[in-house]
Amino acid sequence: MAERMLQFVRLSQQTPEKRQPTIRREDFDEIYARFDPARAAEQASRCSQCGVPFCSVHCPLQQNIPDWLKLTAEGRLEEAYEVNAATNTFPEICGRVCPQDRLCEGNCVIEKGFESVTIGAVERYINDTAWEKGWVKPPTPVRELDRSVAIIGAGPAGLAAAEKLRTQGWQVHVYDRYDRAGGLMIYGIPNFKLEKDVITRRTAQFEQGGITFHLNSEIGRDVTLEELREKHDAVLIATGVYKARDIAVPGAHLDGVVPAMSFLTASNRKGLGDDVPEFDSGALNAAGKRVVVIGGGDTAMDCLRTSIRQGAASVTCLYRRDKANMPGSMREVHNAEEEGVRFAWLSAPEAFEGDTQVTGVRVTKMHLGLPDATGRQQVEPIPGSEFTEPADLVIKALGFDPENLPKMFDEPGLAVSRWGTLTIDRRSMMTSLPGVFAAGDIVRGASLVVWAIRDGRDAADRIAEYVKARDAVPQAAE
Ligand code: SF4
């Protein structure tokens, strides 16, 4: 091994080629090229095969990263794929959208001084190859079980659970209020990070494997939670969190002030070939406009970079803290800067200006003060620093909160936390309703795709345990 691996002492880190900003801002295609086989093997060989691999420790899925890096370095790609897919339902998606700089790569022991192994790019290479070679198969149960589950939400948590239960032979029914499966992966994340066929080829395989999708199906409107509980052995709620956080400042009602999700959905629908009147009318289209995006997370970065590609006249990000304190991935910030986004750090909106249509954002400059009880520095306004940032389109990307599920599902017995997330028993993952489980963002709050996958996989195991235990208990005679 020693000869093939540990090559970080000899080889420098190389990421896949990135398309030039001037070219990539003209389209919605993914921005990274793929490694060629020699480069993938070379980069994988930089791994030092740690006894305690911090890359794995810091991966929500605890993937066997050193193993699939070694297999890639040895050219044993199909085995690398098998090891990778054993712990991850969507490795091809994680290879694209995980913030590796905060997870595996950010904790790689050769990060300091040598630069980490390019784990995400190798993962993407392994799995794109697996799809091309036909190694990725639909979930195929060894035998059919007389057990069924209703999964509410076709995002990463719901789909991860669906795949695992279907593979065990369960009859799996996935309900989603949208017309396509994928959740935020289909309508939230833009193509330049995750091309849509990466999602649709997966959901097509799931259908081939016998998973039934009930799309355009809203719980509480088309079917009730009670009906699902009666019809299935278990129910999993994996709706995600969709209620956009708002900002209570004067002018918030003006035309041209829009939530991030509406903007991104319109753009993604357009890319999918849908008829999108709000895009065609210009209401949700940045073309020719001075765009201001408020927020510092990955959704804000997606809005900024989408606006660039739609042909905005200018694109500015307002964030009330500084660059070092941004919640989003630094890689995405860097990509946005390269593409022409202007960042106004330490800038907080005070009001939106305009009569009916927004014309600008009144901004106050901030400075970072003393840390609060959580250790995070407080932001404080600088008196007299106000200025107006001109804007024709303002996109609010301030994060997401849970919707009121007990009300939407007409089920007051569904317990929620004070933040509105569903309360579950941490061990069983069951909600306050027997046989109803929950996973993903609706439990943990807005988080990463990779955490949703982890939660969905865990929930599948808990559901299977619950039904097995239930069936093992002799039922009392009537
Ligand atoms: Fe390899 Fe880095 Fe993981 Fe160590 S931490 S096993 S060097 S990828």
Coordinates of C-alpha atoms and ligand atoms in Angstrom, one line a residue:
M1 CA 0.0 0.0 0.0
A2 CA 2.7 2.3 1.0
E3 CA 3.9 2.8 -2.6
R4 CA 0.5 3.3 -4.1
M5 CA -1.0 5.5 -1.3
L6 CA 0.4 8.4 0.8
Q7 CA 1.3 10.2 -2.4
F8 CA 0.4 13.6 -0.8
V9 CA 4.1 14.0 -0.2
R10 CA 4.8 13.9 -3.9
L11 CA 1.5 15.0 -5.6
S12 CA -0.2 18.3 -5.1
Q13 CA -3.9 18.7 -4.7
Q14 CA -5.7 19.1 -8.0
T15 CA -9.4 19.8 -8.3
P16 CA -11.3 19.0 -11.5
E17 CA -11.1 21.7 -14.1
K18 CA -13.6 24.5 -13.5
R19 CA -15.1 26.2 -16.5
Q20 CA -14.0 29.9 -16.9
P21 CA -16.4 32.3 -15.1
T22 CA -17.0 34.3 -18.3
I23 CA -18.2 31.1 -20.0
R24 CA -20.1 29.5 -17.2
R25 CA -22.1 32.6 -16.4
E26 CA -23.7 32.2 -19.8
D27 CA -25.4 28.9 -19.1
F28 CA -26.8 26.7 -16.3
D29 CA -24.5 23.7 -16.9
E30 CA -22.4 22.3 -14.0
I31 CA -19.2 24.2 -13.6
Y32 CA -16.8 21.4 -12.8
A33 CA -15.5 18.9 -15.4
R34 CA -15.0 15.4 -14.3
F35 CA -11.6 13.8 -13.4
D36 CA -10.2 11.6 -16.1
P37 CA -9.3 8.1 -14.8
A38 CA -5.6 8.8 -14.4
R39 CA -6.2 12.0 -12.5
A40 CA -8.9 10.4 -10.2
A41 CA -6.5 7.5 -9.3
E42 CA -3.7 10.0 -8.8
Q43 CA -5.7 12.2 -6.5
A44 CA -7.1 9.3 -4.6
S45 CA -3.6 8.0 -4.0
R46 CA -2.8 11.1 -2.0
C47 CA -4.8 9.6 0.9
S48 CA -2.6 8.5 3.8
Q49 CA -5.1 5.8 4.9
C50 CA -5.4 7.0 8.5
G51 CA -6.0 4.6 11.2
V52 CA -8.6 7.0 12.6
P53 CA -10.0 8.6 9.4
F54 CA -11.3 12.1 10.4
C55 CA -12.8 12.4 7.0
S56 CA -15.2 9.5 7.9
V57 CA -15.7 10.7 11.4
H58 CA -16.9 14.1 10.1
C59 CA -19.1 12.7 7.4
P60 CA -22.8 12.4 8.5
L61 CA -22.9 9.0 6.8
Q62 CA -19.6 7.9 8.3
Q63 CA -18.6 6.6 4.8
N64 CA -15.6 4.4 4.4
I65 CA -13.8 7.1 2.5
P66 CA -10.2 5.7 2.9
D67 CA -11.4 2.4 1.5
W68 CA -13.0 3.8 -1.7
L69 CA -10.1 6.1 -2.2
K70 CA -7.7 3.2 -2.1
L71 CA -9.9 1.1 -4.5
T72 CA -10.0 4.1 -6.9
A73 CA -6.2 4.5 -6.7
E74 CA -5.9 0.8 -7.6
G75 CA -8.3 1.2 -10.5
R76 CA -10.9 -1.1 -8.9
L77 CA -13.8 1.3 -9.6
E78 CA -16.7 -1.0 -9.4
E79 CA -15.6 -2.1 -5.9
A80 CA -15.1 1.5 -5.0
Y81 CA -18.7 2.2 -6.1
E82 CA -20.0 -0.8 -4.0
V83 CA -18.3 0.5 -0.9
N84 CA -19.5 4.0 -1.5
A85 CA -23.0 3.0 -2.2
A86 CA -23.2 0.7 0.8
T87 CA -23.5 3.8 3.1
N88 CA -24.9 6.4 0.8
T89 CA -28.2 6.3 -1.1
F90 CA -27.1 9.2 -3.4
P91 CA -23.3 9.4 -3.5
E92 CA -23.4 11.1 -7.0
I93 CA -25.4 13.9 -5.4
C94 CA -23.2 14.2 -2.3
G95 CA -20.2 14.4 -4.6
R96 CA -21.8 17.5 -6.1
V97 CA -23.5 19.4 -3.4
C98 CA -21.9 18.5 0.0
P99 CA -19.9 21.3 1.5
Q100 CA -16.8 19.0 1.7
D101 CA -14.8 22.0 2.9
R102 CA -16.8 21.8 6.2
L103 CA -17.1 18.0 6.4
C104 CA -14.7 15.3 5.1
E105 CA -12.1 17.5 3.3
G106 CA -12.1 20.2 6.0
N107 CA -11.1 17.5 8.5
C108 CA -8.7 15.5 6.3
V109 CA -5.5 15.2 8.3
I110 CA -3.3 16.2 5.4
E111 CA -5.3 19.5 5.1
K112 CA -2.7 21.4 7.0
G113 CA 0.4 22.1 4.9
F114 CA -0.4 19.7 2.0
E115 CA -4.1 20.4 1.2
S116 CA -6.8 17.8 1.7
V117 CA -7.5 14.8 -0.6
T118 CA -10.2 15.9 -3.1
I119 CA -12.7 13.5 -1.7
G120 CA -15.8 15.1 -3.2
A121 CA -14.5 15.1 -6.7
V122 CA -13.3 11.5 -6.5
E123 CA -16.8 10.5 -5.2
R124 CA -18.4 12.2 -8.1
Y125 CA -16.0 10.5 -10.5
I126 CA -16.7 7.0 -9.0
N127 CA -20.4 7.4 -9.2
D128 CA -20.7 9.1 -12.6
T129 CA -18.7 6.2 -13.9
A130 CA -21.0 3.7 -12.1
W131 CA -24.0 5.2 -13.9
E132 CA -22.3 5.1 -17.3
K133 CA -21.2 1.6 -16.8
G134 CA -24.7 0.5 -15.6
W135 CA -23.6 -0.6 -12.1
V136 CA -26.3 1.4 -10.5
K137 CA -29.4 -0.8 -10.3
P138 CA -33.0 -0.2 -9.1
P139 CA -33.8 -1.3 -5.6
T140 CA -34.5 -5.0 -6.0
P141 CA -36.1 -6.9 -3.1
V142 CA -35.2 -10.5 -2.7
R143 CA -38.8 -11.2 -1.7
E144 CA -42.0 -9.1 -1.4
L145 CA -43.2 -8.3 2.1
D146 CA -46.8 -7.8 3.1
R147 CA -45.9 -4.5 4.7
S148 CA -46.4 -1.0 3.5
V149 CA -45.2 2.4 4.4
A150 CA -46.4 5.8 3.4
I151 CA -43.6 8.4 3.1
I152 CA -44.7 12.0 3.0
G153 CA -42.1 14.0 1.1
A154 CA -40.0 13.0 -1.9
G155 CA -36.9 14.9 -0.9
P156 CA -33.6 13.3 0.1
A157 CA -34.8 12.0 3.5
G158 CA -38.0 10.4 2.1
L159 CA -36.3 8.9 -0.9
A160 CA -33.4 7.5 1.2
A161 CA -35.9 5.8 3.5
A162 CA -38.0 4.6 0.5
E163 CA -35.0 3.0 -1.2
K164 CA -33.9 1.1 2.0
L165 CA -37.4 -0.2 2.8
R166 CA -38.1 -1.1 -0.8
T167 CA -34.8 -3.1 -1.0
Q168 CA -36.1 -5.1 2.0
G169 CA -39.3 -5.9 0.1
W170 CA -41.7 -3.3 1.6
Q171 CA -44.5 -1.8 -0.4
V172 CA -43.4 1.8 -0.5
H173 CA -45.8 4.7 -1.4
V174 CA -44.2 8.2 -1.6
Y175 CA -46.5 11.2 -1.4
D176 CA -45.4 14.7 -2.5
R177 CA -47.3 17.9 -3.1
Y178 CA -45.2 18.8 -6.0
D179 CA -45.5 17.5 -9.6
R180 CA -41.9 16.0 -9.6
A181 CA -40.0 14.0 -7.0
G182 CA -36.8 15.3 -5.5
G183 CA -37.9 18.0 -3.2
L184 CA -35.3 20.8 -2.9
M185 CA -32.9 18.8 -5.1
I186 CA -35.2 19.3 -8.1
Y187 CA -36.7 22.8 -7.4
G188 CA -34.3 24.4 -5.0
I189 CA -30.7 23.6 -6.1
P190 CA -29.8 25.1 -9.4
N191 CA -28.5 23.1 -12.4
F192 CA -25.0 24.5 -12.2
K193 CA -24.6 22.6 -8.9
L194 CA -26.8 19.7 -9.6
E195 CA -28.1 18.9 -13.1
K196 CA -31.7 17.7 -13.0
D197 CA -31.1 14.4 -14.9
V198 CA -29.0 13.3 -11.9
I199 CA -32.2 13.4 -9.9
T200 CA -34.6 12.2 -12.5
R201 CA -32.5 9.1 -13.4
R202 CA -32.7 8.1 -9.8
T203 CA -36.4 8.6 -9.3
A204 CA -37.0 6.7 -12.6
Q205 CA -35.0 3.8 -11.2
F206 CA -37.0 3.9 -8.0
E207 CA -40.2 3.6 -10.0
Q208 CA -38.7 0.7 -11.9
G209 CA -37.9 -0.9 -8.6
G210 CA -41.5 -0.7 -7.5
I211 CA -41.7 2.4 -5.4
T212 CA -45.0 4.1 -6.1
F213 CA -45.1 7.9 -6.3
H214 CA -48.2 9.9 -5.6
L215 CA -47.3 13.3 -6.9
N216 CA -49.5 16.5 -6.7
S217 CA -50.8 14.9 -3.5
E218 CA -51.1 17.1 -0.5
I219 CA -51.7 15.7 2.9
G220 CA -54.8 17.3 4.4
R221 CA -56.2 18.2 1.0
D222 CA -56.0 15.0 -1.2
V223 CA -55.5 12.5 1.5
T224 CA -55.5 12.7 5.3
L225 CA -52.8 11.5 7.7
E226 CA -55.5 9.4 9.4
E227 CA -56.2 7.6 6.1
L228 CA -52.5 6.9 5.6
R229 CA -52.2 5.5 9.1
E230 CA -55.1 3.2 8.5
K231 CA -53.8 2.0 5.1
H232 CA -50.1 1.5 6.0
D233 CA -48.1 -0.2 8.6
A234 CA -46.1 2.9 9.2
V235 CA -45.9 6.5 8.1
L236 CA -42.8 8.6 7.7
I237 CA -43.0 12.4 7.6
A238 CA -40.1 13.9 5.7
T239 CA -41.6 17.1 4.4
G240 CA -38.6 19.3 4.9
V241 CA -38.9 22.9 5.9
Y242 CA -40.4 25.3 3.4
K243 CA -41.7 28.4 5.3
A244 CA -39.4 31.2 4.3
R245 CA -38.2 33.4 7.1
D246 CA -39.3 36.9 6.5
I247 CA -37.9 40.3 7.3
A248 CA -40.2 42.8 9.1
V249 CA -38.9 46.1 7.7
P250 CA -40.8 49.0 5.9
G251 CA -41.5 48.2 2.2
A252 CA -41.5 44.4 2.6
H253 CA -44.7 44.3 0.6
L254 CA -43.3 46.1 -2.5
D255 CA -43.4 44.5 -5.9
G256 CA -40.0 43.1 -6.7
V257 CA -39.3 41.8 -3.2
V258 CA -39.5 38.0 -3.5
P259 CA -38.7 34.9 -1.4
A260 CA -35.7 32.8 -2.5
M261 CA -37.6 29.6 -3.0
S262 CA -40.1 31.2 -5.5
F263 CA -37.2 32.7 -7.5
L264 CA -35.2 29.4 -7.6
T265 CA -38.3 27.3 -8.3
A266 CA -39.2 29.5 -11.3
S267 CA -35.7 29.2 -12.6
N268 CA -35.5 25.5 -12.2
R269 CA -39.0 25.0 -13.7
K270 CA -38.0 27.0 -16.7
G271 CA -34.9 24.9 -17.1
L272 CA -37.1 21.8 -17.0
G273 CA -39.2 23.2 -19.9
D274 CA -42.2 24.1 -17.8
D275 CA -44.5 27.0 -18.6
V276 CA -43.6 29.6 -16.0
P277 CA -45.7 32.8 -16.4
E278 CA -44.0 34.5 -13.4
F279 CA -40.7 34.1 -15.1
D280 CA -41.9 35.2 -18.5
S281 CA -43.6 38.3 -17.0
G282 CA -40.3 39.3 -15.4
A283 CA -41.6 39.1 -11.9
L284 CA -39.2 36.2 -11.0
N285 CA -36.6 36.8 -13.7
A286 CA -33.4 38.8 -13.0
A287 CA -32.6 39.7 -16.6
G288 CA -31.4 43.3 -16.9
K289 CA -32.1 44.1 -13.3
R290 CA -30.1 45.3 -10.4
V291 CA -30.5 42.4 -8.0
V292 CA -29.9 42.4 -4.3
V293 CA -29.9 39.1 -2.4
I294 CA -30.2 39.2 1.4
G295 CA -28.6 36.4 3.3
G296 CA -25.3 34.5 3.6
G297 CA -26.2 30.8 3.3
D298 CA -26.1 28.4 0.4
T299 CA -29.6 29.4 -0.7
A300 CA -28.4 33.0 -1.0
M301 CA -25.4 31.8 -3.1
D302 CA -27.8 29.9 -5.4
C303 CA -29.9 33.0 -5.9
L304 CA -26.9 35.2 -6.6
R305 CA -25.4 32.8 -9.1
T306 CA -28.8 32.2 -10.8
S307 CA -29.2 35.9 -11.2
I308 CA -25.8 36.2 -12.9
R309 CA -26.8 33.5 -15.4
Q310 CA -30.2 35.1 -16.1
G311 CA -28.4 38.2 -17.2
A312 CA -28.8 40.6 -14.3
A313 CA -27.3 44.1 -14.7
S314 CA -25.7 43.8 -11.3
V315 CA -25.8 41.3 -8.4
T316 CA -25.1 42.2 -4.8
C317 CA -25.2 40.1 -1.7
L318 CA -26.0 41.9 1.6
Y319 CA -24.9 40.0 4.6
R320 CA -24.9 41.4 8.1
R321 CA -21.8 39.6 9.3
D322 CA -18.4 39.3 7.6
K323 CA -17.0 36.7 5.2
A324 CA -15.4 34.6 8.0
N325 CA -18.8 34.3 9.7
M326 CA -20.9 33.3 6.6
P327 CA -22.9 30.1 7.2
G328 CA -22.6 29.0 3.5
S329 CA -19.8 27.0 2.0
M330 CA -16.6 29.1 1.2
R331 CA -16.3 27.2 -2.1
E332 CA -19.7 28.6 -3.2
V333 CA -18.8 32.1 -2.0
H334 CA -15.6 31.9 -4.0
N335 CA -17.5 30.6 -7.1
A336 CA -19.9 33.5 -6.8
E337 CA -17.1 36.1 -6.5
E338 CA -15.5 34.6 -9.6
E339 CA -18.7 35.0 -11.5
G340 CA -19.1 38.6 -10.7
V341 CA -21.2 38.8 -7.5
R342 CA -20.4 41.8 -5.3
F343 CA -20.5 41.1 -1.6
A344 CA -21.4 43.9 0.8
W345 CA -20.3 42.5 4.1
L346 CA -21.5 43.8 7.5
S347 CA -24.5 45.3 5.8
A348 CA -28.1 44.9 7.2
P349 CA -31.3 46.0 5.4
E350 CA -33.3 48.6 7.2
A351 CA -36.1 49.2 4.7
F352 CA -37.1 48.6 1.1
E353 CA -37.6 51.8 -0.9
G354 CA -40.1 52.5 -3.7
D355 CA -43.8 53.4 -4.2
T356 CA -45.2 50.2 -5.6
Q357 CA -42.1 48.7 -7.1
V358 CA -38.9 48.4 -5.1
T359 CA -36.2 50.8 -6.2
G360 CA -33.6 50.3 -3.5
V361 CA -32.6 48.8 -0.1
R362 CA -31.8 51.1 2.7
V363 CA -28.8 49.6 4.4
T364 CA -27.0 50.2 7.7
K365 CA -23.4 49.1 8.1
M366 CA -22.7 46.9 11.1
H367 CA -19.7 45.9 13.2
L368 CA -19.0 42.8 15.1
G369 CA -19.2 43.3 18.9
L370 CA -18.7 41.0 21.8
P371 CA -19.6 37.3 21.7
D372 CA -23.0 36.3 23.2
A373 CA -23.7 33.3 25.4
T374 CA -23.3 31.0 22.4
G375 CA -19.8 32.4 21.6
R376 CA -21.0 34.1 18.4
Q377 CA -20.1 37.7 18.0
Q378 CA -23.1 40.1 18.1
V379 CA -23.7 42.5 15.2
E380 CA -24.3 46.1 16.1
P381 CA -25.3 49.0 13.8
I382 CA -22.8 51.8 13.1
P383 CA -24.7 55.1 13.7
G384 CA -24.8 57.4 10.6
S385 CA -23.6 54.7 8.2
E386 CA -26.9 54.3 6.3
F387 CA -26.9 54.3 2.5
T388 CA -29.2 53.1 -0.3
E389 CA -28.3 50.2 -2.5
P390 CA -30.3 50.5 -5.8
A391 CA -32.4 47.5 -6.6
D392 CA -35.1 46.3 -9.1
L393 CA -35.3 42.8 -7.6
V394 CA -34.7 41.9 -4.0
I395 CA -34.5 38.3 -3.1
K396 CA -34.9 37.3 0.6
A397 CA -32.8 34.3 1.4
L398 CA -33.0 34.3 5.2
G399 CA -33.5 30.7 5.8
F400 CA -36.5 28.4 6.3
D401 CA -38.8 27.4 9.2
P402 CA -41.2 24.5 9.5
E403 CA -44.7 24.9 8.3
N404 CA -47.5 24.3 10.8
L405 CA -47.9 20.5 10.2
P406 CA -50.4 19.8 12.9
K407 CA -52.7 22.3 11.3
M408 CA -51.9 21.3 7.7
F409 CA -52.4 17.6 8.5
D410 CA -55.4 18.4 10.7
E411 CA -53.7 16.4 13.5
P412 CA -53.4 18.4 16.7
G413 CA -51.9 15.3 18.4
L414 CA -48.7 15.7 16.3
A415 CA -46.3 17.2 18.9
V416 CA -43.9 19.9 17.8
S417 CA -41.0 21.7 19.4
R418 CA -41.1 25.4 20.2
W419 CA -39.4 26.0 16.7
G420 CA -42.2 24.0 15.0
T421 CA -40.1 21.0 14.1
L422 CA -41.6 17.6 14.8
T423 CA -40.8 16.1 18.2
I424 CA -39.5 12.6 17.9
D425 CA -38.2 10.0 20.3
R426 CA -34.5 10.1 19.5
R427 CA -34.1 6.4 19.7
S428 CA -37.2 5.2 17.9
M429 CA -37.6 8.3 15.6
M430 CA -41.3 8.0 16.3
T431 CA -43.4 11.1 16.7
S432 CA -46.1 11.5 19.3
L433 CA -48.4 9.4 17.1
P434 CA -47.8 5.6 17.2
G435 CA -46.5 4.3 13.9
V436 CA -45.8 7.8 12.6
F437 CA -42.1 8.6 12.2
A438 CA -40.2 11.7 11.1
A439 CA -36.9 12.4 9.6
G440 CA -34.8 15.1 7.9
D441 CA -35.2 18.9 8.1
I442 CA -38.7 18.7 9.6
V443 CA -37.0 17.3 12.7
R444 CA -33.6 18.9 12.7
G445 CA -34.4 22.2 11.0
A446 CA -32.9 23.3 7.7
S447 CA -29.8 21.4 7.1
L448 CA -27.7 19.6 4.5
V449 CA -28.8 17.0 1.9
V450 CA -26.3 14.5 3.4
W451 CA -27.9 14.8 6.9
A452 CA -31.3 14.2 5.3
I453 CA -30.0 11.1 3.7
R454 CA -28.6 9.9 7.0
D455 CA -31.9 10.6 8.8
G456 CA -33.9 8.8 6.1
R457 CA -31.7 5.7 6.2
D458 CA -31.9 5.6 10.0
A459 CA -35.7 6.1 9.9
A460 CA -36.1 3.1 7.5
D461 CA -34.3 0.9 10.1
R462 CA -36.4 2.2 13.0
I463 CA -39.6 1.6 11.0
A464 CA -38.6 -1.9 10.1
E465 CA -37.7 -2.6 13.8
Y466 CA -41.0 -1.1 15.0
V467 CA -43.2 -3.2 12.7
K468 CA -41.2 -6.4 13.4
A469 CA -41.6 -5.9 17.1
R470 CA -45.3 -5.0 16.7
D471 CA -45.9 -8.2 14.7
A472 CA -44.0 -10.3 17.2
V473 CA -46.3 -9.3 20.1
P474 CA -49.4 -11.6 20.2
Q475 CA -52.5 -9.4 19.8
A476 CA -55.1 -9.6 22.6
A477 CA -58.2 -11.5 21.7
E478 CA -61.2 -9.3 20.9
Ligands
SF4_1 FE1 -7.3 9.9 3.7 FE2 -7.6 12.4 4.6 FE3 -9.4 10.5 5.2 FE4 -6.9 10.4 6.3 S1 -8.5 12.0 6.7 S2 -8.1 8.7 5.5 S3 -5.7 11.2 4.5 S4 -8.9 11.3 3.1

